[in-house]
PDB file of C-alpha atoms in Angstrom:
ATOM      1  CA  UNK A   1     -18.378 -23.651  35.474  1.00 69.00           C
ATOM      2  CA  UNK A   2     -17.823 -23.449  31.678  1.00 84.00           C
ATOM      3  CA  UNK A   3     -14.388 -22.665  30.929  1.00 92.00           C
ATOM      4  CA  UNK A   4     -14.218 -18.975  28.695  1.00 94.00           C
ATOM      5  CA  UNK A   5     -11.149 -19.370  26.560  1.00 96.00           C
ATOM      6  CA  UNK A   6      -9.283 -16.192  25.526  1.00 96.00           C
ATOM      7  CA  UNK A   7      -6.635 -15.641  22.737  1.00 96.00           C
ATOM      8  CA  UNK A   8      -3.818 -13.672  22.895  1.00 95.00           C
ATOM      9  CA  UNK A   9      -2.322 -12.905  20.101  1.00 95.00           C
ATOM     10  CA  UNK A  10       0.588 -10.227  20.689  1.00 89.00           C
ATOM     11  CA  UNK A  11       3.711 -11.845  20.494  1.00 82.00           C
ATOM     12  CA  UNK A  12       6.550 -12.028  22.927  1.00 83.00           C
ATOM     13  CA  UNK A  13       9.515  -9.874  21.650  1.00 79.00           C
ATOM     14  CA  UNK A  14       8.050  -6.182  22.567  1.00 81.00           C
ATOM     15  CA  UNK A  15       8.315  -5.290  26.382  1.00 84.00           C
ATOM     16  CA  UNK A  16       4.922  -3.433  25.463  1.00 86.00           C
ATOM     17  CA  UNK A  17       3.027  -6.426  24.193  1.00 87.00           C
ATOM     18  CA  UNK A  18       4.661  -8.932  27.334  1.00 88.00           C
ATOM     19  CA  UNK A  19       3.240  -6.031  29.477  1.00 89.00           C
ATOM     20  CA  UNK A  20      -0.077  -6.151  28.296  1.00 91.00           C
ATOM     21  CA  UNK A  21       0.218 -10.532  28.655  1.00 91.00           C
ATOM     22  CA  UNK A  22       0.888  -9.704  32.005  1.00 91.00           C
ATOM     23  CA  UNK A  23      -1.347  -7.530  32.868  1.00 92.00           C
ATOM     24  CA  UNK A  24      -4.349  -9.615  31.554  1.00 92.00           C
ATOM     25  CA  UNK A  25      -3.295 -12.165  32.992  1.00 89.00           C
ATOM     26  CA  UNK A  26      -2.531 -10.793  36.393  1.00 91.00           C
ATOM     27  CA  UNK A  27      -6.357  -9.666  36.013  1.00 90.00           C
ATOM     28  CA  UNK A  28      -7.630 -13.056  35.440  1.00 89.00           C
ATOM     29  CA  UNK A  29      -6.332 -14.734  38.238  1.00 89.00           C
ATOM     30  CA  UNK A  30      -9.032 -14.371  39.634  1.00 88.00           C
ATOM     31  CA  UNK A  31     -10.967 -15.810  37.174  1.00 88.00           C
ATOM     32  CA  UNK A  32     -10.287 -19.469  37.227  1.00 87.00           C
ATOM     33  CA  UNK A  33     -13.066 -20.333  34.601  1.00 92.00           C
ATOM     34  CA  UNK A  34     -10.656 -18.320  31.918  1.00 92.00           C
ATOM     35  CA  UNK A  35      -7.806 -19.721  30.205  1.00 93.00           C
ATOM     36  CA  UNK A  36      -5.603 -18.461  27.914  1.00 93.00           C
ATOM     37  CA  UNK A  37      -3.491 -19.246  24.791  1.00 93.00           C
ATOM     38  CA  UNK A  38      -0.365 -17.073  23.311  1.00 91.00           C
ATOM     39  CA  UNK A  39       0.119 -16.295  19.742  1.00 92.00           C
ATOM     40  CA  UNK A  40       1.910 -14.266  17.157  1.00 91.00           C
ATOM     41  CA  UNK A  41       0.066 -11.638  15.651  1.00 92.00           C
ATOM     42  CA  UNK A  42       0.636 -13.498  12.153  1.00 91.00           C
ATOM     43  CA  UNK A  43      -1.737 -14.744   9.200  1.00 93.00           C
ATOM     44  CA  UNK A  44      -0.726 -18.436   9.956  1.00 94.00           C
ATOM     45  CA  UNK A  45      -2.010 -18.279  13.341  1.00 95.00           C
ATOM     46  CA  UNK A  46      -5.326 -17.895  12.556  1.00 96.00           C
ATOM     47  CA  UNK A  47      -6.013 -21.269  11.618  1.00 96.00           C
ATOM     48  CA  UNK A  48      -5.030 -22.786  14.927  1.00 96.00           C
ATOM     49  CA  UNK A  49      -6.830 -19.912  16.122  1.00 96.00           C
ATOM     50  CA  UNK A  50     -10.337 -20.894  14.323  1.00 96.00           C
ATOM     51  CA  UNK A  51      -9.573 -24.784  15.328  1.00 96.00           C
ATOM     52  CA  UNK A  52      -9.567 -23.827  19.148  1.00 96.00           C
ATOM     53  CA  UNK A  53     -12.941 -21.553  19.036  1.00 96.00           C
ATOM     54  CA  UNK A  54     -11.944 -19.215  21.011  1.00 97.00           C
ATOM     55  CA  UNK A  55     -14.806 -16.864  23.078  1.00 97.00           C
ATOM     56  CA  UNK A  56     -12.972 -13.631  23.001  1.00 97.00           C
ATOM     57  CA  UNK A  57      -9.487 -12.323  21.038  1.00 97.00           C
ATOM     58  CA  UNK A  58      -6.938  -9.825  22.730  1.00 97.00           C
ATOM     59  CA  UNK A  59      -4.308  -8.960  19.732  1.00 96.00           C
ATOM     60  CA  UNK A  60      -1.786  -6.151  18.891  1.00 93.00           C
ATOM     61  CA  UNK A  61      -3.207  -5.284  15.635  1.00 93.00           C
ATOM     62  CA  UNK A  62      -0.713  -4.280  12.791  1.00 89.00           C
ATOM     63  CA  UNK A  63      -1.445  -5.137   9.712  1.00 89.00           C
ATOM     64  CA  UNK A  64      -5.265  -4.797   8.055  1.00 91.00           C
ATOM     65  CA  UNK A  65      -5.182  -8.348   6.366  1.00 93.00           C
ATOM     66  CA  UNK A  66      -4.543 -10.207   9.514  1.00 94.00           C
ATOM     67  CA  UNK A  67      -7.071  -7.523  11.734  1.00 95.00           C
ATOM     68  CA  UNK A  68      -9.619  -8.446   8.794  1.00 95.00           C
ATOM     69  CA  UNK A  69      -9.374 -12.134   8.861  1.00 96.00           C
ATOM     70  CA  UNK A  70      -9.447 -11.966  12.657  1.00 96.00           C
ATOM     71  CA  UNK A  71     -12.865  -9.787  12.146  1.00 96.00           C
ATOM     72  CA  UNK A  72     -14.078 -12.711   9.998  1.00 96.00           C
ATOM     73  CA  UNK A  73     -14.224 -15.365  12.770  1.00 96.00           C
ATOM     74  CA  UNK A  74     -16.820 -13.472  14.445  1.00 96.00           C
ATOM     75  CA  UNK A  75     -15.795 -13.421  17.930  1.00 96.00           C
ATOM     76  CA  UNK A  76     -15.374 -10.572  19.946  1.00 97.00           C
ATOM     77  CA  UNK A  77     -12.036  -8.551  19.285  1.00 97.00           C
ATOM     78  CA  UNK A  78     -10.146  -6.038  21.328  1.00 97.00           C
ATOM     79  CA  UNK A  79      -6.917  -4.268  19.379  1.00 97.00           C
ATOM     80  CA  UNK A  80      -3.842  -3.140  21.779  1.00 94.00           C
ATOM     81  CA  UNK A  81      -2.308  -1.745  18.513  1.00 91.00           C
ATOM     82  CA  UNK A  82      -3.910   1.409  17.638  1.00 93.00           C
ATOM     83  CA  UNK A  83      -2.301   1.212  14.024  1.00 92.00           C
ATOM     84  CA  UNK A  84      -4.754   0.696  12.086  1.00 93.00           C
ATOM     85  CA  UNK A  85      -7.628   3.459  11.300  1.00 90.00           C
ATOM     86  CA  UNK A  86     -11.026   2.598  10.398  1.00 90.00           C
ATOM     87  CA  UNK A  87     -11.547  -1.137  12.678  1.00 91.00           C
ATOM     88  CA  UNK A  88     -14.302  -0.112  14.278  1.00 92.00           C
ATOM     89  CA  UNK A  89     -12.730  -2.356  16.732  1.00 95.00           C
ATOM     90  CA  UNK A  90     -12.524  -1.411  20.445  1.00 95.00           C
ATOM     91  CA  UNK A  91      -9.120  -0.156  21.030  1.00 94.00           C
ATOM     92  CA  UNK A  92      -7.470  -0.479  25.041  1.00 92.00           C
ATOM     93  CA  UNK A  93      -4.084   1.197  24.726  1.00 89.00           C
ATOM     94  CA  UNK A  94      -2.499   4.197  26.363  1.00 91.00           C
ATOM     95  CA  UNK A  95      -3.198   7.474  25.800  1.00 95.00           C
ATOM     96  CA  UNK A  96      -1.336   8.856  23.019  1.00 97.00           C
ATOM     97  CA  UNK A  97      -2.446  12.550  23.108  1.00 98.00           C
ATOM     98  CA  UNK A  98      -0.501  12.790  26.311  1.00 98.00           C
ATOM     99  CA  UNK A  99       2.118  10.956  25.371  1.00 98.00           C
ATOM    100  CA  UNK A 100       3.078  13.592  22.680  1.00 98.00           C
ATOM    101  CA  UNK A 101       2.490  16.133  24.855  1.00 98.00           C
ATOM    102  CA  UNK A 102       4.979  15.061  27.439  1.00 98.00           C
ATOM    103  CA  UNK A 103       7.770  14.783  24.844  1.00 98.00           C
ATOM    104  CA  UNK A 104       7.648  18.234  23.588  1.00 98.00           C
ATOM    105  CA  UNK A 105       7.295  19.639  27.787  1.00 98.00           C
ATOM    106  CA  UNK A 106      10.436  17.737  28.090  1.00 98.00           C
ATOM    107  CA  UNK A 107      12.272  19.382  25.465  1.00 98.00           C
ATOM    108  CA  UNK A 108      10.897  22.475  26.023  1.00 98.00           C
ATOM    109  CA  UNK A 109      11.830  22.402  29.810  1.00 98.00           C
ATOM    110  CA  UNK A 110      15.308  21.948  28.474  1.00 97.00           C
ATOM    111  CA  UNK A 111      15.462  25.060  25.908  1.00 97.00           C
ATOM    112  CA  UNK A 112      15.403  23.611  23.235  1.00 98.00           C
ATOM    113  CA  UNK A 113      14.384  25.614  19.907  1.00 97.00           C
ATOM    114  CA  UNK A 114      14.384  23.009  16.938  1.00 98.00           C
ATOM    115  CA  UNK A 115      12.576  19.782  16.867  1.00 98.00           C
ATOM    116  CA  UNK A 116      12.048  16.825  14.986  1.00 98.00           C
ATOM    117  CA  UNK A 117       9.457  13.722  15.018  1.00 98.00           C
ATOM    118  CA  UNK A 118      10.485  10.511  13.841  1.00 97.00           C
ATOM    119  CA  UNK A 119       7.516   8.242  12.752  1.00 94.00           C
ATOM    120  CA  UNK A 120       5.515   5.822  10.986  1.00 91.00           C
ATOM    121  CA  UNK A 121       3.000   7.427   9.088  1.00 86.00           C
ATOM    122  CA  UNK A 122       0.854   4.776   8.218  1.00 86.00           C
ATOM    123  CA  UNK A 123      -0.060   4.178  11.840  1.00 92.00           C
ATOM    124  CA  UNK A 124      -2.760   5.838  13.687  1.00 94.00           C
ATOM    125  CA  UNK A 125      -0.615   5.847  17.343  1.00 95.00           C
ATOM    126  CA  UNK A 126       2.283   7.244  16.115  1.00 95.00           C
ATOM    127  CA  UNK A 127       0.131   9.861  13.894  1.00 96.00           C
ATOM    128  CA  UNK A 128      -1.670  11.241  17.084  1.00 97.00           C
ATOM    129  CA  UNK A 129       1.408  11.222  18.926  1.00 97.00           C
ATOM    130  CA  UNK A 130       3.090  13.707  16.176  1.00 98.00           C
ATOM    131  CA  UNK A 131      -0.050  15.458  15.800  1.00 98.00           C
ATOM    132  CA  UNK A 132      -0.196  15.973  20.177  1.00 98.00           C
ATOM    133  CA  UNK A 133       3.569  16.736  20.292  1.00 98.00           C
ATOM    134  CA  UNK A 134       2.963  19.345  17.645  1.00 98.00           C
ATOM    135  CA  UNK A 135       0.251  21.012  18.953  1.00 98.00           C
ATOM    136  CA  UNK A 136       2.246  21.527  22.206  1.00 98.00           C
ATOM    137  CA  UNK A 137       5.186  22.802  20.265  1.00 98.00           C
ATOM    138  CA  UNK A 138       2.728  25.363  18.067  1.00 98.00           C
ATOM    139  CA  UNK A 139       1.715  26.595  21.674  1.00 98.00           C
ATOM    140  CA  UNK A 140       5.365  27.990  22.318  1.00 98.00           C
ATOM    141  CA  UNK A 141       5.600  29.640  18.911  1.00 98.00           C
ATOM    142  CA  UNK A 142       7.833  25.917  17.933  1.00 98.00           C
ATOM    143  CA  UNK A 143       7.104  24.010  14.710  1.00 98.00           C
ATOM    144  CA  UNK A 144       8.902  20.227  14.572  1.00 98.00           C
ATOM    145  CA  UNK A 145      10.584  18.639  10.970  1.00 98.00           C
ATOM    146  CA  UNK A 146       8.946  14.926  10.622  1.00 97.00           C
ATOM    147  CA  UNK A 147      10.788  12.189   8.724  1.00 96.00           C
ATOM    148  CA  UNK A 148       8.797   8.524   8.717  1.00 92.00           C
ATOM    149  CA  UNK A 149      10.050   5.062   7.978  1.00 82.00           C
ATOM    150  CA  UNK A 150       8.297   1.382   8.384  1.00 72.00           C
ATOM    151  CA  UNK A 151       9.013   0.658  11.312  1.00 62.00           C
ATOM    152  CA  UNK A 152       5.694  -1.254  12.193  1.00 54.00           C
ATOM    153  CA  UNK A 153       5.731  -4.611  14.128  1.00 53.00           C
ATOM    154  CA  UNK A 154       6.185  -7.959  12.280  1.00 45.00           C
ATOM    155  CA  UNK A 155       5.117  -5.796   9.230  1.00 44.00           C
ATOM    156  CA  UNK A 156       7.581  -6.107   5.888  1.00 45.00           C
ATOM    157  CA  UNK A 157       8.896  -3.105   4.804  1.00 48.00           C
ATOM    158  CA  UNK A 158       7.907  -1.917   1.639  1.00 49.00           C
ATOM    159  CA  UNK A 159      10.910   0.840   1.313  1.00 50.00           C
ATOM    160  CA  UNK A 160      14.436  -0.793   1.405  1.00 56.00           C
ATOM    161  CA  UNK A 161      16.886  -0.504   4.148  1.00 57.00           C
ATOM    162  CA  UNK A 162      19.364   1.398   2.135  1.00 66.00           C
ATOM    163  CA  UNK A 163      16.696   3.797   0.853  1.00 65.00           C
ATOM    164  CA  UNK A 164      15.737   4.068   4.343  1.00 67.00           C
ATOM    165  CA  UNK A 165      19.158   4.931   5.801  1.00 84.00           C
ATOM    166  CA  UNK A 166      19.681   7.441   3.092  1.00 89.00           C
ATOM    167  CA  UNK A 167      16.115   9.338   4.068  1.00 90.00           C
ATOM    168  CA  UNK A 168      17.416   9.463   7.709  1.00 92.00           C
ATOM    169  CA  UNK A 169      20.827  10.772   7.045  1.00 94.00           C
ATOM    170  CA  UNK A 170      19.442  13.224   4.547  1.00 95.00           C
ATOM    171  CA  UNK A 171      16.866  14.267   7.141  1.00 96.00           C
ATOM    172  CA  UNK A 172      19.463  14.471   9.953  1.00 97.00           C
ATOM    173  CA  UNK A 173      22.151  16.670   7.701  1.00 97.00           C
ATOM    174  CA  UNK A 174      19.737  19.250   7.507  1.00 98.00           C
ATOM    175  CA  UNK A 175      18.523  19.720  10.847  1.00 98.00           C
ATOM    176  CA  UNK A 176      19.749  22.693  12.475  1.00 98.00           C
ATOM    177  CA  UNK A 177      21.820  21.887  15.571  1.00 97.00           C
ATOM    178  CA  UNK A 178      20.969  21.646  18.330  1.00 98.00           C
ATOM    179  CA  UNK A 179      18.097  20.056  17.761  1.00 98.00           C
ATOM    180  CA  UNK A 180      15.616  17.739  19.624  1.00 98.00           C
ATOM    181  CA  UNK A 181      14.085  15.068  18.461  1.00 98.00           C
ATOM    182  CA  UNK A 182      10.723  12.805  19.894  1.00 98.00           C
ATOM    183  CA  UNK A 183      10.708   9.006  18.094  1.00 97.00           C
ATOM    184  CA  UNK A 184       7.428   7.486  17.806  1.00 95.00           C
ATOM    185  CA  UNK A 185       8.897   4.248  20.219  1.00 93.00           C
ATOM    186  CA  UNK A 186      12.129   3.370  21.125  1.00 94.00           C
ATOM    187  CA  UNK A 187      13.048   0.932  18.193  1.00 90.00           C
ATOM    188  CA  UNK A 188      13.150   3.645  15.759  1.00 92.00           C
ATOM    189  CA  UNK A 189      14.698   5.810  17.972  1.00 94.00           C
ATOM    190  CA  UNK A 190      17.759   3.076  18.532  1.00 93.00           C
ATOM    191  CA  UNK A 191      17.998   3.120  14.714  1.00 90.00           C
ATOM    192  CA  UNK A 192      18.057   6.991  15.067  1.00 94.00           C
ATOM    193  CA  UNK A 193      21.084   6.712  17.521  1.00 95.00           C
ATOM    194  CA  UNK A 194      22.767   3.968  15.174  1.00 92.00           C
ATOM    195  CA  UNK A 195      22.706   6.743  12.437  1.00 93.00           C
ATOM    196  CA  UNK A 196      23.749   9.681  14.638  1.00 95.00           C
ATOM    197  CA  UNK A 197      27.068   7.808  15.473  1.00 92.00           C
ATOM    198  CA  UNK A 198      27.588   6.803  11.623  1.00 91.00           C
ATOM    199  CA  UNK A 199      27.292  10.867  10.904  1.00 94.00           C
ATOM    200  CA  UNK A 200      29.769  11.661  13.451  1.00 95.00           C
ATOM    201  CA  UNK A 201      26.652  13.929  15.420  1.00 97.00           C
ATOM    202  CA  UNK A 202      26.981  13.202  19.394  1.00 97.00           C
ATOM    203  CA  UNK A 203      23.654  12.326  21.428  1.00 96.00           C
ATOM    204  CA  UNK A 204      22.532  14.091  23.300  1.00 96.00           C
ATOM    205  CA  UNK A 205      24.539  17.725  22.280  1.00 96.00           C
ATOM    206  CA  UNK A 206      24.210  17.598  18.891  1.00 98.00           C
ATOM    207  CA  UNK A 207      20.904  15.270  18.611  1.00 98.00           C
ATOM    208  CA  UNK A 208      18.660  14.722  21.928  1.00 98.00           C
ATOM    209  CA  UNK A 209      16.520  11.382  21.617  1.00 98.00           C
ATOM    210  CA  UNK A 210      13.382  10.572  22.861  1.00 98.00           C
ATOM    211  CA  UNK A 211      11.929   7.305  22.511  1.00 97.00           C
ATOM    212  CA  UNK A 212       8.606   5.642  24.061  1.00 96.00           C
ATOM    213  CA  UNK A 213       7.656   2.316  26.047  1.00 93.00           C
ATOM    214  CA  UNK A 214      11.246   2.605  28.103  1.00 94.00           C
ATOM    215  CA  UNK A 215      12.452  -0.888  26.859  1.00 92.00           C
ATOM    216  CA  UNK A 216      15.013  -2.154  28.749  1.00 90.00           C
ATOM    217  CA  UNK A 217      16.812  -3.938  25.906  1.00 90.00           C
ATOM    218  CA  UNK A 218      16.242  -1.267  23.127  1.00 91.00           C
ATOM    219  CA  UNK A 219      17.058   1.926  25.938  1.00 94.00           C
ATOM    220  CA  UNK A 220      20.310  -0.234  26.817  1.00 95.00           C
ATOM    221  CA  UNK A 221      21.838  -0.968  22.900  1.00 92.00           C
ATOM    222  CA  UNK A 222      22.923   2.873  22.209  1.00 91.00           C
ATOM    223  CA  UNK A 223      25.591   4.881  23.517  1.00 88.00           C
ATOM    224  CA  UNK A 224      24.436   6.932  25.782  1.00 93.00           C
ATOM    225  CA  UNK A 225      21.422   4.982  26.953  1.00 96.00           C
ATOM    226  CA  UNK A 226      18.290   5.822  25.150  1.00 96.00           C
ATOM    227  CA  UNK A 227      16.090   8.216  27.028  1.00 97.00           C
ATOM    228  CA  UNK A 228      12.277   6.753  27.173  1.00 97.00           C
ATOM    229  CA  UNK A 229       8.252   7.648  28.265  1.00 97.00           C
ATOM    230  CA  UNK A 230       7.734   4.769  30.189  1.00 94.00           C
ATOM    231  CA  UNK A 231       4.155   3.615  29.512  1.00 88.00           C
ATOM    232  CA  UNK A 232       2.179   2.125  32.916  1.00 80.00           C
TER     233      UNK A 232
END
């Protein structure tokens, strides 16, 4: 039996992306003909990619010059990003109209009356998740403050740190308190608990957090743990 060889081109470092690994993986053990090589989702992978022909690419993608170039090789492409709009690309990822939706039921569940989303605007998951968590706010008569930052994987930032930090503190000072607020995934929400404790505002009475993918090592580095959606 021909061998089908399969990249996968996610990286390591996210506990979403070494999900997905496994989970493909786990899948194709019972496909001995497959077989399987890791990569970064990076520009300088491609070559290597190109040089081992593969027959199908899985990939988290990011950025649009690297998702282009991958396009270019001709070979069929499935995205586990959902950042980038406009692919036309087939997309497996989790649903992210729900996944708003069950961050403003928790808040709401717990009173809350102001609300904030913390984002990145240039990406189409986090955009639907605002958009869903929203729409379930509007429902209850709620309306949610957004502030966005680049906070995209393996992606340079185009807006310095400092600037950065001083849009977030800004934003934060002029929240009314108590206030509740849903971050896209859980490693700008850690930078969101970094900054509470800088401004002297206590999480959760002051500022409740909300992060997504429920990674252990991001949930674990603030004070109090960082609450999470786990994804499946």
């Amino acid at each position: 039996v021909p061998l089908r060889r399969i990249a996968l081109l996610m990286g390591q470092d996210l506990s979403f992306s070494r999900a997905v690994i496994r989970g493909v993986r786990e899948f194709a053990l019972q496909r001995p003909d497959w077989t399987f090589r890791n990569g970064p989702p990076t520009l300088e992978i491609i070559p290597e990619v190109k040089d081992w022909r593969p027959h199908g690419i899985i990939a988290n993608l990011f950025e649009e010059g690297f998702a282009r170039r991958l396009q270019r090789l001709r070979k069929p492409l499935v995205d586990t990003g959902c950042a980038i709009a406009g692919l036309r690309v087939p997309v497996v990822d989790v649903d992210h109209e729900a996944v708003g939706r069950m961050a403003a039921e928790y808040f709401l569940s717990r009173g809350f009356r102001h609300f904030g989303y913390f984002g990145v605007h240039s990406a189409m998951y986090s955009r639907i998740r605002e958009e869903s968590f929203r729409r379930r706010l509007a429902e209850e008569g709620h309306a949610a403050s957004s502030c966005y930052g680049d906070y995209l994987h393996r992606v340079p930032t185009v807006t310095s740190w400092r600037t950065l930090d001083r849009q977030t503190r800004d934003w934060l000072n002029n929240l009314p308190k108590p206030v509740a607020i849903f971050a896209c995934n859980d490693i700008p929400a850690r930078t969101l608990a970094d900054t509470c404790g800088l401004l002297g505002f206590h999480v959760p009475s002051d500022i409740a957090l909300l992060g997504v993918d429920n990674d252990d090592l991001e949930c674990s580095l603030t004070l109090p743990p960082l609450s999470s959606i786990g994804i499946p």
